[in-house]
Short mmCIF file of C-alpha atoms in Angstrom, two decimals:
data_model
loop_
_atom_site.label_atom_id
_atom_site.label_comp_id
_atom_site.label_asym_id
_atom_site.label_seq_id
_atom_site.Cartn_x
_atom_site.Cartn_y
_atom_site.Cartn_z
CA UNK I 16 27.03 -8.33 -48.78
CA UNK I 17 27.81 -9.75 -45.37
CA UNK I 18 28.91 -13.28 -44.74
CA UNK I 19 27.50 -13.40 -41.21
CA UNK I 20 25.10 -16.23 -42.04
CA UNK I 21 28.13 -18.50 -42.70
CA UNK I 22 29.99 -17.30 -39.61
CA UNK I 23 26.93 -17.62 -37.34
CA UNK I 24 26.28 -21.11 -38.66
CA UNK I 25 29.93 -22.05 -38.04
CA UNK I 26 29.94 -20.85 -34.44
CA UNK I 27 26.55 -22.33 -33.75
CA UNK I 28 24.00 -19.58 -33.40
CA UNK I 29 20.25 -20.25 -33.87
CA UNK I 30 19.69 -17.29 -36.21
CA UNK I 31 21.37 -16.56 -39.56
CA UNK I 32 21.23 -13.04 -40.94
CA UNK I 33 22.24 -11.95 -44.46
CA UNK I 34 22.77 -8.21 -45.05
CA UNK I 35 22.99 -6.66 -48.49
CA UNK I 36 23.68 -2.88 -48.76
CA UNK I 37 24.32 -0.54 -51.62
CA UNK I 38 24.81 3.18 -52.14
CA UNK I 39 25.72 5.66 -54.84
CA UNK I 40 26.33 9.38 -55.09
CA UNK I 41 26.83 11.64 -58.10
CA UNK I 42 27.67 15.35 -58.10
CA UNK I 43 27.36 17.42 -61.29
CA UNK I 44 28.51 20.99 -61.63
CA UNK I 45 26.19 22.36 -64.25
CA UNK I 46 27.79 25.80 -64.28
CA UNK I 47 29.30 28.31 -61.83
CA UNK I 48 25.90 29.00 -60.34
CA UNK I 49 24.25 25.59 -60.20
CA UNK I 50 25.10 22.12 -58.90
CA UNK I 51 23.12 18.85 -58.78
CA UNK I 52 23.77 16.02 -56.24
CA UNK I 53 21.96 12.70 -56.30
CA UNK I 54 22.26 10.11 -53.54
CA UNK I 55 20.83 6.63 -53.26
CA UNK I 56 20.97 4.17 -50.36
CA UNK I 57 19.45 0.72 -50.02
CA UNK I 58 19.44 -2.51 -48.07
CA UNK I 59 17.98 -6.00 -48.28
CA UNK I 60 18.14 -7.88 -44.96
CA UNK I 61 17.19 -11.53 -44.79
CA UNK I 62 16.88 -13.55 -41.63
CA UNK I 63 16.29 -17.23 -41.11
CA UNK I 64 16.23 -19.66 -38.23
CA UNK I 65 19.02 -22.21 -37.91
CA UNK I 66 16.57 -25.06 -37.19
CA UNK I 67 19.28 -27.74 -37.63
CA UNK I 68 21.51 -26.26 -35.02
CA UNK I 69 21.03 -29.17 -32.57
CA UNK I 70 21.62 -31.92 -35.09
CA UNK I 71 25.20 -32.61 -33.89
CA UNK I 72 24.99 -30.89 -30.45
CA UNK I 73 25.66 -32.94 -27.34
CA UNK I 74 25.62 -30.27 -24.63
CA UNK I 75 22.19 -30.52 -23.06
CA UNK I 76 22.30 -26.95 -21.67
CA UNK I 77 23.13 -25.62 -25.09
CA UNK I 78 20.36 -27.63 -26.75
CA UNK I 79 17.99 -26.18 -24.18
CA UNK I 80 19.03 -22.61 -24.94
CA UNK I 81 18.82 -23.15 -28.65
CA UNK I 82 15.29 -24.59 -28.43
CA UNK I 83 14.18 -21.63 -26.35
CA UNK I 84 15.48 -19.07 -28.84
CA UNK I 85 14.05 -21.00 -31.83
CA UNK I 86 10.75 -21.19 -29.94
CA UNK I 87 10.09 -17.50 -29.68
CA UNK I 88 12.20 -15.76 -32.34
CA UNK I 89 10.25 -14.81 -35.50
CA UNK I 90 11.58 -14.87 -39.06
CA UNK I 91 12.11 -11.27 -40.05
CA UNK I 92 12.93 -9.87 -43.45
CA UNK I 93 13.34 -6.22 -44.42
CA UNK I 94 14.19 -4.11 -47.39
CA UNK I 95 14.49 -0.33 -47.68
CA UNK I 96 15.78 2.40 -49.97
CA UNK I 97 16.21 6.17 -50.02
CA UNK I 98 16.87 8.27 -53.05
CA UNK I 99 17.03 11.99 -53.40
CA UNK I 100 18.29 14.88 -55.42
CA UNK I 101 19.56 18.29 -54.23
CA UNK I 102 19.77 21.20 -56.71
CA UNK I 103 21.96 24.00 -55.28
CA UNK I 104 21.85 27.48 -56.77
CA UNK I 105 24.66 29.92 -55.77
CA UNK I 106 24.14 33.63 -55.47
CA UNK I 107 26.58 36.43 -54.63
CA UNK I 108 26.07 36.20 -50.89
CA UNK I 109 23.65 33.26 -50.65
CA UNK I 110 22.74 29.82 -51.90
CA UNK I 111 19.49 27.93 -52.16
CA UNK I 112 18.82 24.19 -51.86
CA UNK I 113 15.86 22.49 -53.54
CA UNK I 114 15.66 18.88 -52.26
CA UNK I 115 13.40 16.09 -53.44
CA UNK I 116 13.60 12.61 -51.92
CA UNK I 117 11.70 9.31 -51.42
CA UNK I 118 12.25 6.59 -48.88
CA UNK I 119 10.50 3.24 -48.55
CA UNK I 120 10.75 0.63 -45.74
CA UNK I 121 9.21 -2.88 -45.95
CA UNK I 122 9.05 -5.02 -42.79
CA UNK I 123 7.85 -8.58 -42.58
CA UNK I 124 7.82 -10.76 -39.44
CA UNK I 125 6.32 -14.32 -39.20
CA UNK I 126 6.19 -16.84 -36.41
CA UNK I 127 4.69 -20.34 -36.15
CA UNK I 128 4.36 -22.37 -32.91
CA UNK I 129 7.26 -24.87 -32.78
CA UNK I 130 8.26 -23.50 -36.25
CA UNK I 131 5.74 -25.83 -37.88
CA UNK I 132 4.27 -23.85 -40.73
CA UNK I 133 0.57 -24.70 -40.62
CA UNK I 134 -2.44 -22.40 -40.38
CA UNK I 135 -3.38 -23.56 -36.91
CA UNK I 136 0.20 -22.89 -35.64
CA UNK I 137 0.38 -19.33 -36.95
CA UNK I 138 1.20 -16.93 -34.07
CA UNK I 139 2.24 -13.82 -35.95
CA UNK I 140 2.10 -12.59 -39.56
CA UNK I 141 3.13 -8.89 -39.69
CA UNK I 142 3.72 -6.83 -42.82
CA UNK I 143 4.12 -3.08 -42.79
CA UNK I 144 5.37 -0.49 -45.24
CA UNK I 145 6.40 3.15 -44.67
CA UNK I 146 6.68 5.43 -47.74
CA UNK I 147 7.65 9.06 -47.61
CA UNK I 148 7.91 11.56 -50.48
CA UNK I 149 9.54 14.81 -49.39
CA UNK I 150 10.39 18.27 -50.64
CA UNK I 151 12.47 20.81 -48.73
CA UNK I 152 13.58 24.28 -49.64
CA UNK I 153 16.43 26.09 -47.81
CA UNK I 154 17.86 29.57 -48.32
CA UNK I 155 21.17 30.57 -46.69
CA UNK I 156 22.31 34.21 -46.67
CA UNK I 157 25.56 35.71 -45.37
CA UNK I 158 25.58 39.52 -45.15
CA UNK I 159 27.37 41.99 -42.85
CA UNK I 160 28.47 39.28 -40.46
CA UNK I 161 25.04 37.83 -40.21
CA UNK I 162 24.16 34.28 -41.24
CA UNK I 163 20.49 33.64 -41.97
CA UNK I 164 18.96 30.33 -42.87
CA UNK I 165 15.29 29.67 -43.41
CA UNK I 166 13.08 27.24 -45.32
CA UNK I 167 10.11 25.00 -45.47
CA UNK I 168 9.31 21.36 -46.00
CA UNK I 169 6.35 19.36 -47.34
CA UNK I 170 5.94 15.59 -47.12
CA UNK I 171 3.41 12.94 -48.07
CA UNK I 172 3.58 9.81 -45.98
CA UNK I 173 1.86 6.46 -46.49
CA UNK I 174 1.86 3.69 -43.87
CA UNK I 175 0.25 0.27 -44.30
CA UNK I 176 -0.01 -2.50 -41.72
CA UNK I 177 -1.46 -5.98 -42.19
CA UNK I 178 -1.27 -7.86 -38.95
CA UNK I 179 -2.44 -11.17 -37.48
CA UNK I 180 -1.05 -11.79 -34.04
CA UNK I 181 -1.95 -13.83 -31.07
CA UNK I 182 -1.17 -11.76 -27.92
CA UNK I 183 -1.55 -11.78 -24.14
CA UNK I 184 -3.56 -8.73 -23.06
CA UNK I 185 -3.75 -8.27 -19.25
CA UNK I 186 -2.77 -11.92 -18.79
CA UNK I 187 -5.60 -13.12 -21.04
CA UNK I 188 -5.08 -14.61 -24.54
CA UNK I 189 -6.36 -12.44 -27.34
CA UNK I 190 -5.61 -11.74 -31.01
CA UNK I 191 -5.19 -8.88 -33.46
CA UNK I 192 -6.36 -9.26 -37.02
CA UNK I 193 -6.46 -5.87 -38.80
CA UNK I 194 -5.44 -4.20 -42.02
CA UNK I 195 -4.57 -0.53 -41.72
CA UNK I 196 -3.65 2.18 -44.12
CA UNK I 197 -2.74 5.70 -43.13
CA UNK I 198 -1.93 8.65 -45.40
CA UNK I 199 -0.91 12.02 -43.93
CA UNK I 200 0.57 15.33 -45.16
CA UNK I 201 3.28 16.88 -43.05
CA UNK I 202 4.56 20.45 -43.24
CA UNK I 203 7.35 22.39 -41.56
CA UNK I 204 8.75 25.93 -41.38
CA UNK I 205 12.17 26.61 -39.92
CA UNK I 206 14.69 29.42 -39.60
CA UNK I 207 17.93 30.33 -37.88
CA UNK I 208 19.99 33.52 -37.47
CA UNK I 209 23.47 33.88 -36.01
CA UNK I 210 25.94 36.66 -35.50
CA UNK I 211 29.42 37.19 -33.98
CA UNK I 212 29.66 40.13 -31.56
CA UNK I 213 32.24 41.92 -29.42
CA UNK I 214 35.22 41.24 -31.72
CA UNK I 215 34.09 37.69 -32.32
CA UNK I 216 34.17 36.85 -28.61
CA UNK I 217 30.47 36.14 -28.44
CA UNK I 218 28.65 33.98 -30.99
CA UNK I 219 24.85 33.89 -30.72
CA UNK I 220 22.40 31.83 -32.66
CA UNK I 221 18.58 31.77 -32.47
CA UNK I 222 16.35 29.42 -34.39
CA UNK I 223 12.88 27.95 -34.55
CA UNK I 224 10.89 25.25 -36.15
CA UNK I 225 7.25 24.38 -36.26
CA UNK I 226 5.57 21.16 -37.52
CA UNK I 227 2.07 20.10 -38.36
CA UNK I 228 0.32 17.25 -40.08
CA UNK I 229 -3.13 16.13 -41.16
CA UNK I 230 -3.40 13.09 -38.79
CA UNK I 231 -5.62 14.83 -36.28
CA UNK I 232 -6.83 18.16 -34.96
CA UNK I 233 -4.39 17.75 -32.11
CA UNK I 234 -1.45 17.73 -34.55
CA UNK I 235 -2.71 20.15 -37.18
CA UNK I 236 -2.06 23.33 -35.23
CA UNK I 237 1.58 24.41 -35.95
CA UNK I 238 1.67 26.74 -32.93
CA UNK I 239 1.40 23.66 -30.62
CA UNK I 240 4.67 22.38 -32.13
CA UNK I 241 6.53 25.70 -32.09
CA UNK I 242 10.08 24.96 -31.00
CA UNK I 243 12.53 27.75 -30.32
CA UNK I 244 16.27 27.21 -29.81
CA UNK I 245 19.01 29.51 -28.47
CA UNK I 246 22.75 28.94 -28.56
CA UNK I 247 25.50 31.13 -27.04
CA UNK I 248 29.27 30.66 -27.14
CA UNK I 249 31.58 33.09 -25.26
CA UNK I 250 35.38 33.04 -25.80
CA UNK I 251 37.18 33.38 -22.45
CA UNK I 252 40.52 33.61 -24.27
CA UNK I 253 42.14 32.42 -27.51
CA UNK I 254 41.78 28.80 -26.61
CA UNK I 255 38.80 28.41 -24.31
CA UNK I 256 35.10 29.18 -24.48
CA UNK I 257 31.84 28.67 -22.54
CA UNK I 258 28.99 27.16 -24.48
CA UNK I 259 25.27 27.19 -23.61
CA UNK I 260 22.18 26.16 -25.47
CA UNK I 261 18.56 25.67 -24.64
CA UNK I 262 15.78 24.41 -26.88
CA UNK I 263 12.50 22.69 -27.38
CA UNK I 264 12.02 19.82 -29.83
CA UNK I 265 9.07 17.83 -31.14
CA UNK I 266 9.08 14.38 -32.62
CA UNK I 267 6.25 12.51 -34.37
CA UNK I 268 5.34 9.09 -32.80
CA UNK I 269 6.23 6.05 -34.78
CA UNK I 270 3.90 5.07 -37.61
CA UNK I 271 3.17 1.77 -35.77
CA UNK I 272 1.60 3.85 -33.03
CA UNK I 273 -0.22 6.32 -35.35
CA UNK I 274 -1.47 3.69 -37.77
CA UNK I 275 -2.69 1.15 -35.16
CA UNK I 276 -6.30 0.05 -35.65
CA UNK I 277 -8.30 -2.13 -33.31
CA UNK I 278 -10.45 -5.03 -34.46
CA UNK I 279 -13.28 -2.60 -35.25
CA UNK I 280 -10.90 -0.88 -37.77
CA UNK I 281 -10.71 2.32 -35.69
CA UNK I 282 -7.61 4.49 -35.38
CA UNK I 283 -7.88 4.14 -31.63
CA UNK I 284 -4.78 6.18 -30.85
CA UNK I 285 -6.17 9.06 -32.87
CA UNK I 286 -9.26 8.90 -30.64
CA UNK I 287 -6.92 8.87 -27.64
CA UNK I 288 -5.61 12.30 -28.75
CA UNK I 289 -2.15 11.09 -29.69
CA UNK I 290 0.25 14.03 -29.89
CA UNK I 291 3.83 14.93 -30.77
CA UNK I 292 6.48 13.86 -28.33
CA UNK I 293 8.00 16.89 -26.64
CA UNK I 294 11.57 17.35 -25.38
CA UNK I 295 12.97 20.43 -23.60
CA UNK I 296 16.68 20.46 -22.97
CA UNK I 297 19.46 22.64 -21.65
CA UNK I 298 23.20 22.20 -22.06
CA UNK I 299 26.11 24.08 -20.40
CA UNK I 300 29.74 23.33 -21.13
CA UNK I 301 33.39 24.50 -21.34
CA UNK I 302 35.73 23.81 -24.26
CA UNK I 303 39.45 24.35 -24.36
CA UNK I 304 42.05 23.71 -27.06
CA UNK I 305 45.46 23.04 -25.43
CA UNK I 306 47.12 22.69 -28.87
CA UNK I 307 46.27 23.18 -32.51
CA UNK I 308 45.29 19.54 -32.84
CA UNK I 309 43.65 18.81 -29.50
CA UNK I 310 40.36 19.67 -27.73
CA UNK I 311 38.90 19.10 -24.22
CA UNK I 312 35.24 19.61 -23.39
CA UNK I 313 33.02 19.03 -20.36
CA UNK I 314 29.26 19.43 -20.57
CA UNK I 315 26.30 19.10 -18.33
CA UNK I 316 22.84 18.41 -19.76
CA UNK I 317 19.24 18.03 -18.66
CA UNK I 318 16.38 16.81 -20.84
CA UNK I 319 12.63 16.69 -19.97
CA UNK I 320 10.26 14.46 -22.01
CA UNK I 321 6.58 15.08 -22.19
CA UNK I 322 3.64 13.50 -24.16
CA UNK I 323 5.60 10.24 -24.57
CA UNK I 324 3.32 7.25 -25.64
CA UNK I 325 2.12 5.23 -22.60
CA UNK I 326 0.90 1.69 -23.32
CA UNK I 327 -2.62 1.35 -21.96
CA UNK I 328 -2.67 -2.40 -21.79
CA UNK I 329 0.60 -2.93 -19.92
CA UNK I 330 0.58 0.46 -18.15
CA UNK I 331 4.18 1.32 -18.98
CA UNK I 332 5.94 4.00 -21.09
CA UNK I 333 6.94 3.03 -24.63
CA UNK I 334 10.49 4.13 -23.59
CA UNK I 335 10.67 1.19 -21.25
CA UNK I 336 10.23 -1.55 -23.85
CA UNK I 337 13.92 -1.40 -24.72
CA UNK I 338 15.58 -2.18 -28.04
CA UNK I 339 14.90 -5.86 -28.55
CA UNK I 340 13.71 -7.23 -31.87
CA UNK I 341 9.95 -7.17 -32.32
CA UNK I 342 6.94 -5.03 -33.28
CA UNK I 343 6.86 -2.09 -30.90
CA UNK I 344 3.90 0.30 -30.48
CA UNK I 345 1.31 -1.66 -32.42
CA UNK I 346 -1.26 -1.23 -29.59
CA UNK I 347 -3.39 1.38 -27.80
CA UNK I 348 -1.42 4.22 -26.26
CA UNK I 349 -1.99 7.57 -24.62
CA UNK I 350 0.32 10.58 -24.77
CA UNK I 351 0.69 10.96 -21.00
CA UNK I 352 4.15 9.55 -20.27
CA UNK I 353 6.84 11.76 -18.74
CA UNK I 354 10.58 11.18 -18.56
CA UNK I 355 13.86 12.92 -17.92
CA UNK I 356 17.59 12.37 -18.52
CA UNK I 357 20.53 14.26 -17.12
CA UNK I 358 24.25 13.85 -16.84
CA UNK I 359 27.79 15.04 -17.56
CA UNK I 360 30.01 14.25 -20.52
CA UNK I 361 33.75 14.63 -20.80
CA UNK I 362 35.57 14.44 -24.14
CA UNK I 363 39.23 14.58 -25.09
CA UNK I 364 40.22 14.61 -28.77
CA UNK I 365 43.62 14.49 -30.49
CA UNK I 366 43.36 15.11 -34.19
CA UNK I 367 45.76 13.48 -36.70
CA UNK I 368 48.74 15.69 -37.41
CA UNK I 369 51.61 13.20 -37.81
CA UNK I 370 51.08 9.69 -36.56
CA UNK I 371 48.49 9.43 -33.82
CA UNK I 372 44.86 10.35 -33.42
CA UNK I 373 42.29 9.47 -30.75
CA UNK I 374 39.10 10.33 -28.90
CA UNK I 375 38.22 9.52 -25.32
CA UNK I 376 34.68 10.14 -24.00
CA UNK I 377 33.07 9.44 -20.69
CA UNK I 378 29.42 10.00 -19.85
CA UNK I 379 27.71 9.81 -16.54
CA UNK I 380 23.95 9.73 -17.26
CA UNK I 381 20.58 8.99 -15.63
CA UNK I 382 17.46 8.23 -17.67
CA UNK I 383 14.09 7.84 -15.99
CA UNK I 384 10.45 7.56 -16.96
CA UNK I 385 7.33 7.39 -14.84
CA UNK I 386 5.74 4.04 -14.14
CA UNK I 387 2.10 3.08 -13.57
CA UNK I 388 2.25 4.60 -10.07
CA UNK I 389 3.47 7.92 -11.38
CA UNK I 390 6.94 7.35 -9.91
CA UNK I 391 10.18 7.89 -11.82
CA UNK I 392 12.08 4.62 -12.42
CA UNK I 393 15.13 3.81 -14.51
CA UNK I 394 14.32 3.60 -18.20
CA UNK I 395 15.57 0.84 -20.53
CA UNK I 396 18.45 3.19 -21.57
CA UNK I 397 19.76 3.99 -18.06
CA UNK I 398 23.33 2.62 -18.44
CA UNK I 399 24.68 5.25 -16.03
CA UNK I 400 28.34 5.02 -17.05
CA UNK I 401 29.52 5.00 -20.73
CA UNK I 402 33.14 5.09 -21.87
CA UNK I 403 34.35 5.12 -25.44
CA UNK I 404 38.03 5.22 -26.49
CA UNK I 405 38.96 5.24 -30.17
CA UNK I 406 42.46 5.76 -31.60
CA UNK I 407 44.89 4.82 -34.27
CA UNK I 408 48.27 5.28 -35.79
CA UNK I 409 49.37 5.99 -39.34
CA UNK I 410 52.45 3.98 -40.28
CA UNK I 411 54.77 4.03 -43.23
CA UNK I 412 53.80 2.51 -46.63
CA UNK I 413 50.13 3.40 -46.04
CA UNK I 414 49.52 1.03 -43.15
CA UNK I 415 47.05 2.08 -40.44
CA UNK I 416 46.10 0.40 -37.14
CA UNK I 417 43.00 1.46 -35.24
CA UNK I 418 41.30 0.27 -32.06
CA UNK I 419 38.12 1.00 -30.11
CA UNK I 420 37.31 0.17 -26.53
CA UNK I 421 33.81 0.55 -25.17
CA UNK I 422 32.32 0.19 -21.73
CA UNK I 423 28.71 0.51 -20.68
CA UNK I 424 27.18 0.17 -17.22
CA UNK I 425 24.61 -2.58 -16.79
CA UNK I 426 21.20 -1.79 -18.14
CA UNK I 427 18.05 -2.25 -15.96
CA UNK I 428 15.53 -4.97 -16.81
CA UNK I 429 12.10 -6.14 -15.72
CA UNK I 430 11.81 -9.64 -14.19
CA UNK I 431 9.32 -12.27 -15.39
CA UNK I 432 5.98 -12.96 -13.78
CA UNK I 433 6.43 -16.68 -13.21
CA UNK I 434 2.81 -17.42 -12.20
CA UNK I 435 1.24 -15.93 -15.32
CA UNK I 436 4.03 -17.16 -17.58
CA UNK I 437 3.48 -20.76 -16.62
CA UNK I 438 -0.13 -20.81 -17.77
CA UNK I 439 -0.54 -23.09 -20.78
CA UNK I 440 -2.80 -20.50 -22.52
CA UNK I 441 -0.05 -17.91 -22.17
CA UNK I 442 2.96 -20.06 -22.90
CA UNK I 443 1.41 -21.59 -26.06
CA UNK I 444 1.29 -18.10 -27.52
CA UNK I 445 4.37 -16.38 -26.22
CA UNK I 446 6.86 -19.26 -25.84
CA UNK I 447 8.65 -16.95 -23.42
CA UNK I 448 7.88 -15.31 -20.06
CA UNK I 449 5.42 -12.48 -19.35
CA UNK I 450 7.04 -9.50 -17.72
CA UNK I 451 6.12 -8.32 -14.21
CA UNK I 452 5.53 -4.64 -14.84
CA UNK I 453 4.73 -4.11 -11.11
CA UNK I 454 8.49 -4.41 -10.71
CA UNK I 455 9.42 -2.38 -13.73
CA UNK I 456 13.22 -2.28 -14.37
CA UNK I 457 13.87 -3.22 -10.76
CA UNK I 458 16.90 -5.38 -11.61
CA UNK I 459 20.14 -4.54 -13.33
CA UNK I 460 22.71 -6.42 -15.44
CA UNK I 461 26.43 -6.38 -14.98
CA UNK I 462 28.55 -3.89 -16.99
CA UNK I 463 29.75 -4.96 -20.42
CA UNK I 464 32.79 -3.92 -22.40
CA UNK I 465 34.80 -4.99 -25.49
CA UNK I 466 37.79 -4.16 -27.72
CA UNK I 467 37.73 -3.94 -31.51
CA UNK I 468 40.83 -3.86 -33.73
CA UNK I 469 41.22 -2.89 -37.39
CA UNK I 470 44.28 -3.00 -39.71
CA UNK I 471 44.21 -1.24 -43.07
CA UNK I 472 46.62 -1.29 -46.02
CA UNK I 473 46.08 1.09 -48.89
CA UNK I 474 47.51 1.33 -52.36
CA UNK I 475 47.25 4.60 -54.36
CA UNK I 476 47.52 4.85 -58.12
CA UNK I 477 46.78 7.77 -60.43
CA UNK I 478 43.01 7.40 -60.49
CA UNK I 479 42.45 4.26 -58.42
CA UNK I 480 42.64 3.45 -54.71
CA UNK I 481 42.60 -0.02 -53.19
CA UNK I 482 42.01 -0.63 -49.48
CA UNK I 483 42.38 -4.05 -47.85
CA UNK I 484 41.39 -4.33 -44.19
CA UNK I 485 41.01 -6.84 -41.37
CA UNK I 486 38.54 -6.09 -38.64
CA UNK I 487 38.24 -8.05 -35.39
CA UNK I 488 35.32 -7.21 -33.10
CA UNK I 489 35.32 -8.27 -29.38
CA UNK I 490 39.06 -9.08 -29.54
CA UNK I 491 39.37 -10.60 -26.10
CA UNK I 492 36.01 -12.42 -26.32
CA UNK I 493 34.14 -10.72 -23.53
CA UNK I 494 30.98 -12.53 -22.51
CA UNK I 495 28.10 -10.05 -22.02
CA UNK I 496 25.44 -10.89 -19.46
CA UNK I 497 21.84 -10.69 -20.55
CA UNK I 498 18.69 -11.28 -18.52
CA UNK I 499 18.06 -14.89 -17.52
CA UNK I 500 15.61 -16.73 -19.68
CA UNK I 501 12.44 -18.38 -18.41
CA UNK I 502 12.07 -21.61 -20.38
CA UNK I 503 9.81 -24.62 -20.41
CA UNK I 504 11.09 -27.91 -19.04
CA UNK I 505 10.91 -30.70 -21.60
CA UNK I 506 11.09 -34.48 -21.45
CA UNK I 507 13.34 -36.73 -23.50
CA UNK I 508 10.92 -36.49 -26.47
CA UNK I 509 11.12 -32.68 -26.39
CA UNK I 510 7.59 -32.35 -25.10
CA UNK I 511 6.83 -29.66 -22.44
CA UNK I 512 6.24 -31.17 -18.99
CA UNK I 513 2.96 -30.30 -17.26
CA UNK I 514 2.93 -29.05 -13.70
CA UNK I 515 1.78 -32.07 -11.66
CA UNK I 516 0.10 -29.84 -9.13
CA UNK I 517 -1.86 -27.75 -11.65
CA UNK I 518 -2.73 -29.27 -15.11
CA UNK I 519 -3.40 -25.72 -16.47
CA UNK I 520 0.31 -24.85 -16.19
CA UNK I 521 3.66 -25.95 -17.54
CA UNK I 522 6.87 -26.46 -15.51
CA UNK I 523 9.29 -23.60 -16.15
CA UNK I 524 12.82 -22.81 -15.01
CA UNK I 525 15.41 -20.03 -15.32
CA UNK I 526 18.64 -20.37 -17.19
CA UNK I 527 21.48 -17.83 -17.20
CA UNK I 528 22.46 -16.12 -20.42
CA UNK I 529 25.73 -14.78 -21.69
CA UNK I 530 26.61 -13.77 -25.26
CA UNK I 531 29.74 -12.80 -27.08
CA UNK I 532 32.19 -14.09 -29.62
CA UNK I 533 35.27 -12.98 -31.48
CA UNK I 534 33.96 -11.69 -34.85
CA UNK I 535 36.60 -11.35 -37.56
CA UNK I 536 35.93 -9.86 -41.01
CA UNK I 537 37.92 -9.11 -44.11
CA UNK I 538 37.05 -6.25 -46.46
CA UNK I 539 38.15 -4.84 -49.83
CA UNK I 540 37.33 -1.35 -50.99
CA UNK I 541 37.99 -0.19 -54.52
CA UNK I 542 37.63 3.47 -55.49
CA UNK I 543 38.10 5.08 -58.86
#
């Protein structure tokens, strides 16, 4: 269980999360031919607003920021679990896996205007559940230098969504009040075959996968989701090789998209011929091993996305909504969006052999999706330059010191539409600005970076291990820039001030935003 709620309260943040996680794993060797593995994972995440944060605050700018965040941020709670068993049967030259699993996700998000919990102030009450029961069979055979893997999967999925939400649709106040339930059957068939040729200088692998489900006629034909993959690795010499792979992949849209119903209780996205998201990619790289414990790689990649969900109301791709908290995709879409990403990645790795280990990776990347005018613009994930450096040293008496440095180029963002945001009818629902999607991702933040440090001390006994660690994130307290906030101007009684030139509007202003704090934690791990 995390103690972040106490730490965030201490340093003065307007939201207080509490994370509870648990896991277990058992492995039972029944006999020489059979083995059973059972794994369970779970989490309970609670979230509450720190409504008393301004009680002893004297900084007027900080009070303003806190009120803004408290004004729009919903109270979100979540729990989930996954549990499964894998029975493995070993043959002379093969083994088979029979896997049964179940996972369940419960999401709740509630927001009241001014955080006053009365019926007339309710802005959002969202509750959704995703339940999946799965079976998968895999057979792996090794014979005469060939490796063959094939199998099938079957899944029953249930999605429920009970939503009341006041929204702004095309700059006009509206509301959603629907209950939705969706049950679908999903099936898959997959296979892969690989072989070493020419005295092991050439390694080839060919595979395929096909998916289908009962959601719609569009998705029920497995040939439409047929995805072949080819991988080739050629050894130039004992230490270096050229690697190439090409493939097609399909992904089911999120359940919030598939299960969305309009106020007439229609699965409107099913009527819009929602389809699988398609990604075609190609990768070419060179790998070399200067020593027994080191590796250098450089790879170029290109990915093309098709049939990505496109939001009909806002006329933007779902990929351009970013990764902020909120309910994403619970609206009408059409599978017409296109995107692409391409770049080069360099990686250097030093494996632990005596004292030191480390990995350095640099990626130059471009990520773009088409806008409402059918032009490619930077997506929400277009950071352009990404650097990651991780390393550590093993010291005497079971001490270990590790560090991680990360750098990411500034992400693009969409500015606010001030004129529409200032309308009382809009602000009373949103409590934050409406984005100007005519200038989609036209602005960019500054780069961000940070350094994390961790120190471990371990004690080993006959059947017991104890690990005590100290972890400090953002060691030098870098302040990350985030988009400026558009907030309402308030009087001394905390009432929003009306625009004197237009009584249908509020007075708004921009305030700059930075975030970042030194985040220490202490942990204890006990193994037996």
